[in-house]
Tab-separated table of N, CA and C in Angstrom:
chain	number	residue	atom	x	y	z
Q	1	MET	N	-4.890	1.692	-18.035
Q	1	MET	CA	-4.847	1.264	-16.639
Q	1	MET	C	-3.870	2.166	-15.883
Q	2	ARG	N	-4.348	2.755	-14.803
Q	2	ARG	CA	-3.503	3.622	-13.968
Q	2	ARG	C	-2.867	2.782	-12.864
Q	3	THR	N	-1.562	2.960	-12.655
Q	3	THR	CA	-0.825	2.174	-11.670
Q	3	THR	C	-0.325	3.069	-10.549
Q	4	PHE	N	-0.541	2.610	-9.326
Q	4	PHE	CA	-0.082	3.299	-8.132
Q	4	PHE	C	0.832	2.345	-7.377
Q	5	ILE	N	1.943	2.872	-6.856
Q	5	ILE	CA	2.891	2.047	-6.108
Q	5	ILE	C	2.931	2.516	-4.666
Q	6	PHE	N	2.813	1.558	-3.750
Q	6	PHE	CA	2.953	1.821	-2.324
Q	6	PHE	C	4.261	1.191	-1.880
Q	7	ALA	N	5.128	1.989	-1.262
Q	7	ALA	CA	6.459	1.492	-0.911
Q	7	ALA	C	6.824	1.806	0.533
Q	8	CYS	N	7.402	0.810	1.183
Q	8	CYS	CA	8.023	1.005	2.493
Q	8	CYS	C	9.332	0.216	2.474
Q	9	VAL	N	10.046	0.207	3.552
Q	9	VAL	CA	11.370	-0.410	3.545
Q	9	VAL	C	11.299	-1.909	3.277
Q	10	HIS	N	10.532	-2.641	4.076
Q	10	HIS	CA	10.551	-4.101	3.977
Q	10	HIS	C	9.410	-4.698	3.167
Q	11	ASN	N	8.448	-3.892	2.740
Q	11	ASN	CA	7.307	-4.365	1.956
Q	11	ASN	C	6.609	-5.529	2.659
Q	12	ALA	N	6.523	-5.422	3.972
Q	12	ALA	CA	5.947	-6.510	4.761
Q	12	ALA	C	4.803	-6.045	5.651
Q	13	GLY	N	4.438	-4.764	5.561
Q	13	GLY	CA	3.398	-4.251	6.440
Q	13	GLY	C	2.574	-3.163	5.792
Q	14	ARG	N	2.978	-1.918	6.006
Q	14	ARG	CA	2.193	-0.764	5.558
Q	14	ARG	C	1.909	-0.770	4.058
Q	15	SER	N	2.934	-0.995	3.257
Q	15	SER	CA	2.728	-0.956	1.806
Q	15	SER	C	1.851	-2.111	1.337
Q	16	GLN	N	1.979	-3.265	1.987
Q	16	GLN	CA	1.127	-4.405	1.627
Q	16	GLN	C	-0.338	-4.102	1.951
Q	17	MET	N	-0.589	-3.543	3.137
Q	17	MET	CA	-1.962	-3.196	3.506
Q	17	MET	C	-2.523	-2.144	2.554
Q	18	SER	N	-1.718	-1.148	2.211
Q	18	SER	CA	-2.170	-0.066	1.338
Q	18	SER	C	-2.551	-0.584	-0.044
Q	19	ALA	N	-1.680	-1.376	-0.649
Q	19	ALA	CA	-1.969	-1.911	-1.987
Q	19	ALA	C	-3.179	-2.839	-1.943
Q	20	ALA	N	-3.290	-3.622	-0.890
Q	20	ALA	CA	-4.425	-4.544	-0.771
Q	20	ALA	C	-5.746	-3.777	-0.668
Q	21	PHE	N	-5.772	-2.733	0.157
Q	21	PHE	CA	-6.989	-1.911	0.252
Q	21	PHE	C	-7.284	-1.239	-1.095
Q	22	PHE	N	-6.255	-0.699	-1.728
Q	22	PHE	CA	-6.430	-0.033	-3.016
Q	22	PHE	C	-7.058	-0.996	-4.023
Q	23	ASN	N	-6.481	-2.182	-4.152
Q	23	ASN	CA	-6.975	-3.152	-5.128
Q	23	ASN	C	-8.348	-3.698	-4.752
Q	24	HIS	N	-8.663	-3.711	-3.487
Q	24	HIS	CA	-9.964	-4.169	-3.015
Q	24	HIS	C	-11.057	-3.134	-3.293
Q	25	LEU	N	-10.699	-1.847	-3.199
Q	25	LEU	CA	-11.683	-0.774	-3.278
Q	25	LEU	C	-11.769	-0.081	-4.634
Q	26	ALA	N	-10.675	-0.055	-5.396
Q	26	ALA	CA	-10.639	0.688	-6.664
Q	26	ALA	C	-11.431	-0.027	-7.754
Q	27	ASP	N	-11.852	0.755	-8.734
Q	27	ASP	CA	-12.468	0.185	-9.928
Q	27	ASP	C	-11.379	-0.599	-10.666
Q	28	PRO	N	-11.491	-1.939	-10.740
Q	28	PRO	CA	-10.425	-2.757	-11.325
Q	28	PRO	C	-10.250	-2.549	-12.831
Q	29	GLN	N	-11.185	-1.890	-13.464
Q	29	GLN	CA	-11.050	-1.598	-14.893
Q	29	GLN	C	-10.209	-0.350	-15.149
Q	30	ARG	N	-9.966	0.423	-14.073
Q	30	ARG	CA	-9.301	1.714	-14.255
Q	30	ARG	C	-7.963	1.848	-13.551
Q	31	ALA	N	-7.754	1.089	-12.453
Q	31	ALA	CA	-6.522	1.289	-11.690
Q	31	ALA	C	-6.169	0.049	-10.885
Q	32	HIS	N	-4.892	-0.085	-10.618
Q	32	HIS	CA	-4.427	-1.127	-9.706
Q	32	HIS	C	-3.188	-0.624	-8.969
Q	33	ALA	N	-2.869	-1.312	-7.883
Q	33	ALA	CA	-1.727	-0.925	-7.063
Q	33	ALA	C	-0.731	-2.066	-6.986
Q	34	ILE	N	0.512	-1.668	-6.799
Q	34	ILE	CA	1.630	-2.578	-6.582
Q	34	ILE	C	2.267	-2.151	-5.266
Q	35	SER	N	2.737	-3.108	-4.499
Q	35	SER	CA	3.509	-2.743	-3.305
Q	35	SER	C	4.913	-3.281	-3.465
Q	36	ALA	N	5.865	-2.554	-2.876
Q	36	ALA	CA	7.270	-2.937	-2.998
Q	36	ALA	C	8.056	-2.316	-1.843
Q	37	GLY	N	9.290	-2.772	-1.697
Q	37	GLY	CA	10.135	-2.254	-0.629
Q	37	GLY	C	11.564	-2.067	-1.087
Q	38	THR	N	12.290	-1.210	-0.392
Q	38	THR	CA	13.684	-0.966	-0.750
Q	38	THR	C	14.597	-2.085	-0.257
Q	39	GLN	N	14.188	-2.754	0.831
Q	39	GLN	CA	14.924	-3.900	1.375
Q	39	GLN	C	13.885	-4.961	1.747
Q	40	PRO	N	13.321	-5.651	0.743
Q	40	PRO	CA	12.195	-6.544	1.005
Q	40	PRO	C	12.501	-7.638	2.023
Q	41	ALA	N	11.524	-7.875	2.883
Q	41	ALA	CA	11.612	-8.950	3.872
Q	41	ALA	C	11.336	-10.288	3.185
Q	42	GLU	N	11.488	-11.354	3.932
Q	42	GLU	CA	11.203	-12.684	3.403
Q	42	GLU	C	9.707	-12.917	3.248
Q	43	ARG	N	8.913	-12.280	4.146
Q	43	ARG	CA	7.469	-12.517	4.117
Q	43	ARG	C	6.738	-11.336	4.737
Q	44	VAL	N	5.448	-11.288	4.511
Q	44	VAL	CA	4.602	-10.277	5.126
Q	44	VAL	C	4.494	-10.607	6.613
Q	45	HIS	N	4.515	-9.584	7.461
Q	45	HIS	CA	4.414	-9.796	8.908
Q	45	HIS	C	3.141	-10.578	9.238
Q	46	PRO	N	3.241	-11.634	10.036
Q	46	PRO	CA	2.048	-12.421	10.393
Q	46	PRO	C	0.933	-11.590	11.016
Q	47	VAL	N	1.267	-10.603	11.820
Q	47	VAL	CA	0.238	-9.770	12.452
Q	47	VAL	C	-0.493	-8.919	11.407
Q	48	VAL	N	0.195	-8.552	10.341
Q	48	VAL	CA	-0.440	-7.803	9.251
Q	48	VAL	C	-1.409	-8.718	8.500
Q	49	ILE	N	-0.992	-9.948	8.263
Q	49	ILE	CA	-1.886	-10.929	7.626
Q	49	ILE	C	-3.138	-11.107	8.478
Q	50	GLU	N	-2.944	-11.233	9.787
Q	50	GLU	CA	-4.066	-11.400	10.713
Q	50	GLU	C	-4.990	-10.182	10.697
Q	51	ALA	N	-4.413	-8.985	10.753
Q	51	ALA	CA	-5.216	-7.758	10.777
Q	51	ALA	C	-6.026	-7.595	9.490
Q	52	MET	N	-5.437	-7.925	8.372
Q	52	MET	CA	-6.147	-7.791	7.104
Q	52	MET	C	-7.204	-8.881	6.945
Q	53	ARG	N	-6.932	-10.055	7.467
Q	53	ARG	CA	-7.926	-11.139	7.428
Q	53	ARG	C	-9.191	-10.716	8.183
Q	54	GLU	N	-9.016	-9.933	9.252
Q	54	GLU	CA	-10.167	-9.450	10.025
Q	54	GLU	C	-11.132	-8.615	9.191
Q	55	VAL	N	-10.622	-7.975	8.141
Q	55	VAL	CA	-11.475	-7.147	7.281
Q	55	VAL	C	-11.738	-7.819	5.933
Q	56	GLY	N	-11.476	-9.112	5.867
Q	56	GLY	CA	-11.817	-9.884	4.675
Q	56	GLY	C	-10.837	-9.812	3.526
Q	57	ILE	N	-9.596	-9.399	3.790
Q	57	ILE	CA	-8.570	-9.340	2.745
Q	57	ILE	C	-7.466	-10.322	3.106
Q	58	ASP	N	-7.165	-11.227	2.191
Q	58	ASP	CA	-6.191	-12.291	2.439
Q	58	ASP	C	-4.834	-11.941	1.840
Q	59	LEU	N	-3.830	-11.786	2.698
Q	59	LEU	CA	-2.458	-11.528	2.252
Q	59	LEU	C	-1.577	-12.764	2.392
Q	60	GLU	N	-2.164	-13.889	2.757
Q	60	GLU	CA	-1.406	-15.131	2.903
Q	60	GLU	C	-0.771	-15.477	1.554
Q	61	GLY	N	0.499	-15.804	1.575
Q	61	GLY	CA	1.184	-16.208	0.349
Q	61	GLY	C	1.733	-15.058	-0.479
Q	62	ILE	N	1.488	-13.822	-0.076
Q	62	ILE	CA	2.039	-12.665	-0.797
Q	62	ILE	C	3.515	-12.548	-0.452
Q	63	LYS	N	4.339	-12.333	-1.456
Q	63	LYS	CA	5.792	-12.240	-1.250
Q	63	LYS	C	6.247	-10.793	-1.457
Q	64	PRO	N	6.938	-10.223	-0.472
Q	64	PRO	CA	7.489	-8.881	-0.660
Q	64	PRO	C	8.421	-8.830	-1.873
Q	65	GLN	N	8.428	-7.676	-2.551
Q	65	GLN	CA	9.284	-7.516	-3.729
Q	65	GLN	C	10.071	-6.216	-3.642
Q	66	LYS	N	11.154	-6.160	-4.389
Q	66	LYS	CA	12.034	-4.993	-4.383
Q	66	LYS	C	11.470	-3.876	-5.259
Q	67	LEU	N	11.555	-2.665	-4.739
Q	67	LEU	CA	11.169	-1.479	-5.493
Q	67	LEU	C	12.321	-1.119	-6.419
Q	68	THR	N	12.087	-1.199	-7.702
Q	68	THR	CA	13.121	-0.890	-8.694
Q	68	THR	C	12.640	0.226	-9.610
Q	69	GLN	N	13.568	0.809	-10.294
Q	69	GLN	CA	13.252	1.842	-11.286
Q	69	GLN	C	12.317	1.256	-12.350
Q	70	GLU	N	12.582	0.024	-12.762
Q	70	GLU	CA	11.761	-0.626	-13.779
Q	70	GLU	C	10.316	-0.804	-13.302
Q	71	LEU	N	10.158	-1.207	-12.049
Q	71	LEU	CA	8.826	-1.400	-11.483
Q	71	LEU	C	8.057	-0.078	-11.453
Q	72	ALA	N	8.761	1.000	-11.148
Q	72	ALA	CA	8.125	2.312	-11.029
Q	72	ALA	C	7.832	2.968	-12.378
Q	73	THR	N	8.510	2.527	-13.418
Q	73	THR	CA	8.300	3.119	-14.735
Q	73	THR	C	6.881	2.846	-15.201
Q	74	GLY	N	6.221	3.892	-15.632
Q	74	GLY	CA	4.858	3.758	-16.115
Q	74	GLY	C	3.801	3.970	-15.049
Q	75	ALA	N	4.222	4.053	-13.800
Q	75	ALA	CA	3.261	4.306	-12.723
Q	75	ALA	C	2.876	5.786	-12.717
Q	76	GLU	N	1.732	6.058	-12.151
Q	76	GLU	CA	1.252	7.429	-12.037
Q	76	GLU	C	1.720	8.081	-10.740
Q	77	MET	N	1.779	7.268	-9.675
Q	77	MET	CA	2.065	7.833	-8.354
Q	77	MET	C	2.799	6.829	-7.488
Q	78	LEU	N	3.719	7.352	-6.676
Q	78	LEU	CA	4.454	6.559	-5.695
Q	78	LEU	C	4.129	7.118	-4.316
Q	79	ILE	N	3.560	6.267	-3.471
Q	79	ILE	CA	3.256	6.662	-2.101
Q	79	ILE	C	4.243	5.930	-1.209
Q	80	THR	N	5.083	6.684	-0.505
Q	80	THR	CA	6.111	6.093	0.345
Q	80	THR	C	5.677	6.115	1.802
Q	81	MET	N	6.255	5.184	2.558
Q	81	MET	CA	5.938	5.047	3.976
Q	81	MET	C	7.208	4.688	4.734
Q	82	GLY	N	8.114	5.602	4.790
Q	82	GLY	CA	9.288	5.373	5.605
Q	82	GLY	C	10.551	4.972	4.874
Q	83	CYS	N	10.540	4.896	3.531
Q	83	CYS	CA	11.791	4.510	2.864
Q	83	CYS	C	12.661	5.723	2.547
Q	84	GLY	N	12.114	6.919	2.669
Q	84	GLY	CA	12.890	8.149	2.544
Q	84	GLY	C	13.745	8.219	1.302
Q	85	ASP	N	15.031	8.503	1.484
Q	85	ASP	CA	15.948	8.679	0.362
Q	85	ASP	C	16.219	7.393	-0.400
Q	86	GLU	N	15.893	6.237	0.177
Q	86	GLU	CA	16.118	4.970	-0.509
Q	86	GLU	C	15.116	4.737	-1.632
Q	87	CYS	N	13.980	5.435	-1.600
Q	87	CYS	CA	12.992	5.265	-2.656
Q	87	CYS	C	13.525	5.883	-3.945
Q	88	PRO	N	13.346	5.202	-5.067
Q	88	PRO	CA	13.905	5.726	-6.315
Q	88	PRO	C	13.187	6.987	-6.765
Q	89	TYR	N	13.910	7.833	-7.454
Q	89	TYR	CA	13.311	9.008	-8.069
Q	89	TYR	C	12.941	8.638	-9.496
Q	90	VAL	N	11.709	8.886	-9.860
Q	90	VAL	CA	11.261	8.623	-11.222
Q	90	VAL	C	10.707	9.938	-11.759
Q	91	PRO	N	11.356	10.507	-12.781
Q	91	PRO	CA	10.887	11.779	-13.319
Q	91	PRO	C	9.428	11.697	-13.747
Q	92	GLY	N	8.667	12.721	-13.382
Q	92	GLY	CA	7.274	12.813	-13.780
Q	92	GLY	C	6.309	12.013	-12.921
Q	93	LEU	N	6.826	11.266	-11.962
Q	93	LEU	CA	5.975	10.447	-11.100
Q	93	LEU	C	5.509	11.278	-9.908
Q	94	GLU	N	4.199	11.372	-9.730
Q	94	GLU	CA	3.654	12.077	-8.576
Q	94	GLU	C	4.028	11.304	-7.319
Q	95	ARG	N	4.389	12.040	-6.251
Q	95	ARG	CA	4.795	11.378	-5.016
Q	95	ARG	C	4.033	11.921	-3.826
Q	96	ALA	N	3.849	11.039	-2.854
Q	96	ALA	CA	3.269	11.427	-1.574
Q	96	ALA	C	3.947	10.568	-0.512
Q	97	ASP	N	3.993	11.068	0.702
Q	97	ASP	CA	4.553	10.293	1.806
Q	97	ASP	C	3.509	10.205	2.906
Q	98	TRP	N	3.267	8.995	3.348
Q	98	TRP	CA	2.337	8.750	4.444
Q	98	TRP	C	3.159	8.316	5.651
Q	99	PRO	N	3.401	9.207	6.603
Q	99	PRO	CA	4.200	8.864	7.782
Q	99	PRO	C	3.384	8.035	8.776
Q	100	LEU	N	3.372	6.731	8.560
Q	100	LEU	CA	2.600	5.817	9.393
Q	100	LEU	C	3.527	4.969	10.248
Q	101	PRO	N	3.101	4.586	11.443
Q	101	PRO	CA	3.929	3.721	12.283
Q	101	PRO	C	4.153	2.360	11.615
Q	102	ASP	N	5.307	1.790	11.851
Q	102	ASP	CA	5.651	0.473	11.302
Q	102	ASP	C	5.001	-0.605	12.171
Q	103	PRO	N	4.234	-1.528	11.572
Q	103	PRO	CA	3.610	-2.593	12.365
Q	103	PRO	C	4.579	-3.700	12.799
Q	104	LYS	N	5.802	-3.659	12.297
Q	104	LYS	CA	6.775	-4.707	12.628
Q	104	LYS	C	6.955	-4.816	14.143
Q	105	GLY	N	6.793	-6.030	14.646
Q	105	GLY	CA	6.992	-6.289	16.068
Q	105	GLY	C	5.842	-5.853	16.956
Q	106	GLN	N	4.775	-5.332	16.367
Q	106	GLN	CA	3.625	-4.861	17.137
Q	106	GLN	C	2.602	-5.984	17.313
Q	107	GLY	N	1.780	-5.869	18.318
Q	107	GLY	CA	0.668	-6.793	18.516
Q	107	GLY	C	-0.533	-6.349	17.699
Q	108	ILE	N	-1.525	-7.201	17.610
Q	108	ILE	CA	-2.707	-6.916	16.807
Q	108	ILE	C	-3.431	-5.646	17.267
Q	109	GLU	N	-3.424	-5.372	18.568
Q	109	GLU	CA	-4.094	-4.166	19.080
Q	109	GLU	C	-3.429	-2.887	18.564
Q	110	ALA	N	-2.126	-2.927	18.328
Q	110	ALA	CA	-1.414	-1.765	17.791
Q	110	ALA	C	-1.537	-1.688	16.272
Q	111	VAL	N	-1.707	-2.833	15.622
Q	111	VAL	CA	-1.774	-2.855	14.155
Q	111	VAL	C	-3.154	-2.435	13.641
Q	112	ARG	N	-4.195	-2.727	14.378
Q	112	ARG	CA	-5.547	-2.351	13.927
Q	112	ARG	C	-5.684	-0.861	13.630
Q	113	PRO	N	-5.221	0.044	14.511
Q	113	PRO	CA	-5.347	1.475	14.184
Q	113	PRO	C	-4.520	1.874	12.958
Q	114	ILE	N	-3.377	1.231	12.751
Q	114	ILE	CA	-2.572	1.494	11.553
Q	114	ILE	C	-3.371	1.071	10.326
Q	115	ARG	N	-3.966	-0.116	10.398
Q	115	ARG	CA	-4.798	-0.628	9.296
Q	115	ARG	C	-5.939	0.340	8.991
Q	116	GLU	N	-6.607	0.831	10.039
Q	116	GLU	CA	-7.735	1.740	9.845
Q	116	GLU	C	-7.288	3.061	9.215
Q	117	GLU	N	-6.152	3.571	9.647
Q	117	GLU	CA	-5.622	4.812	9.067
Q	117	GLU	C	-5.266	4.607	7.600
Q	118	ILE	N	-4.680	3.460	7.274
Q	118	ILE	CA	-4.341	3.162	5.878
Q	118	ILE	C	-5.606	3.087	5.039
Q	119	GLU	N	-6.622	2.390	5.535
Q	119	GLU	CA	-7.868	2.297	4.768
Q	119	GLU	C	-8.451	3.691	4.521
Q	120	HIS	N	-8.442	4.529	5.540
Q	120	HIS	CA	-8.948	5.902	5.393
Q	120	HIS	C	-8.161	6.665	4.321
Q	121	ARG	N	-6.846	6.575	4.372
Q	121	ARG	CA	-6.006	7.287	3.397
Q	121	ARG	C	-6.223	6.754	1.981
Q	122	VAL	N	-6.344	5.433	1.847
Q	122	VAL	CA	-6.569	4.850	0.527
Q	122	VAL	C	-7.925	5.297	-0.021
Q	123	ARG	N	-8.958	5.277	0.811
Q	123	ARG	CA	-10.280	5.743	0.364
Q	123	ARG	C	-10.211	7.204	-0.090
Q	124	SER	N	-9.506	8.027	0.662
Q	124	SER	CA	-9.361	9.443	0.297
Q	124	SER	C	-8.631	9.592	-1.036
Q	125	LEU	N	-7.576	8.824	-1.230
Q	125	LEU	CA	-6.820	8.854	-2.482
Q	125	LEU	C	-7.717	8.443	-3.653
Q	126	LEU	N	-8.468	7.375	-3.470
Q	126	LEU	CA	-9.352	6.891	-4.534
Q	126	LEU	C	-10.435	7.916	-4.867
Q	127	MET	N	-10.953	8.593	-3.857
Q	127	MET	CA	-11.946	9.645	-4.102
Q	127	MET	C	-11.306	10.810	-4.856
Q	128	GLU	N	-10.124	11.225	-4.421
Q	128	GLU	CA	-9.415	12.335	-5.056
Q	128	GLU	C	-9.118	12.036	-6.524
Q	129	LYS	N	-8.715	10.802	-6.801
Q	129	LYS	CA	-8.340	10.404	-8.164
Q	129	LYS	C	-9.537	9.880	-8.971
Q	130	GLN	N	-10.716	9.882	-8.348
Q	130	GLN	CA	-11.968	9.431	-8.961
Q	130	GLN	C	-11.831	8.000	-9.495
Q	131	LEU	N	-11.386	7.115	-8.619
Q	131	LEU	CA	-11.137	5.728	-9.015
Q	131	LEU	C	-12.011	4.710	-8.275
Q	132	LEU	N	-13.020	5.202	-7.561
Q	132	LEU	CA	-13.947	4.269	-6.918
Q	132	LEU	C	-14.941	3.768	-7.948
Q	133	PRO	N	-15.391	2.528	-7.826
Q	133	PRO	CA	-16.432	2.051	-8.747
Q	133	PRO	C	-17.688	2.906	-8.622
Q	134	THR	N	-18.437	3.011	-9.671
Q	134	THR	CA	-19.673	3.776	-9.685
Q	134	THR	C	-20.599	3.278	-8.567
Q	135	GLY	N	-21.128	4.214	-7.787
Q	135	GLY	CA	-22.033	3.867	-6.697
Q	135	GLY	C	-21.345	3.600	-5.380
Q	136	SER	N	-20.018	3.721	-5.317
Q	136	SER	CA	-19.275	3.486	-4.053
Q	136	SER	C	-19.149	4.783	-3.281
Q	137	LEU	N	-18.890	4.625	-1.984
Q	137	LEU	CA	-18.621	5.793	-1.140
Q	137	LEU	C	-17.177	5.853	-0.795
């Protein structure tokens, strides 16, 4: 099983959407995603829950978690979104940074384009890593 970690500061928006799209779209027999943050919030932003519900993904009840060295151990790739130097360094772990706007404090009209960009990036990552289920686009 290949593990991918999506990380942002509060683990309440971008990283949650990214991991949710990844787990929704990836072949579940081959890969899964975890989301985490360097300073986890108490809960996922309500507007993010609303935006993801619009596309049929339920984030209700998901609790942000701290990004730790232990969590990152064994992962294949860490995709960061704004945590910069606070993200742990894990030797041998492939890294990428997705500079996406933070949905915190934004209205649904501002969060939808962020959601769409995340879905596009996740689909591209899954295609690159050949992790889409057979017959998917």
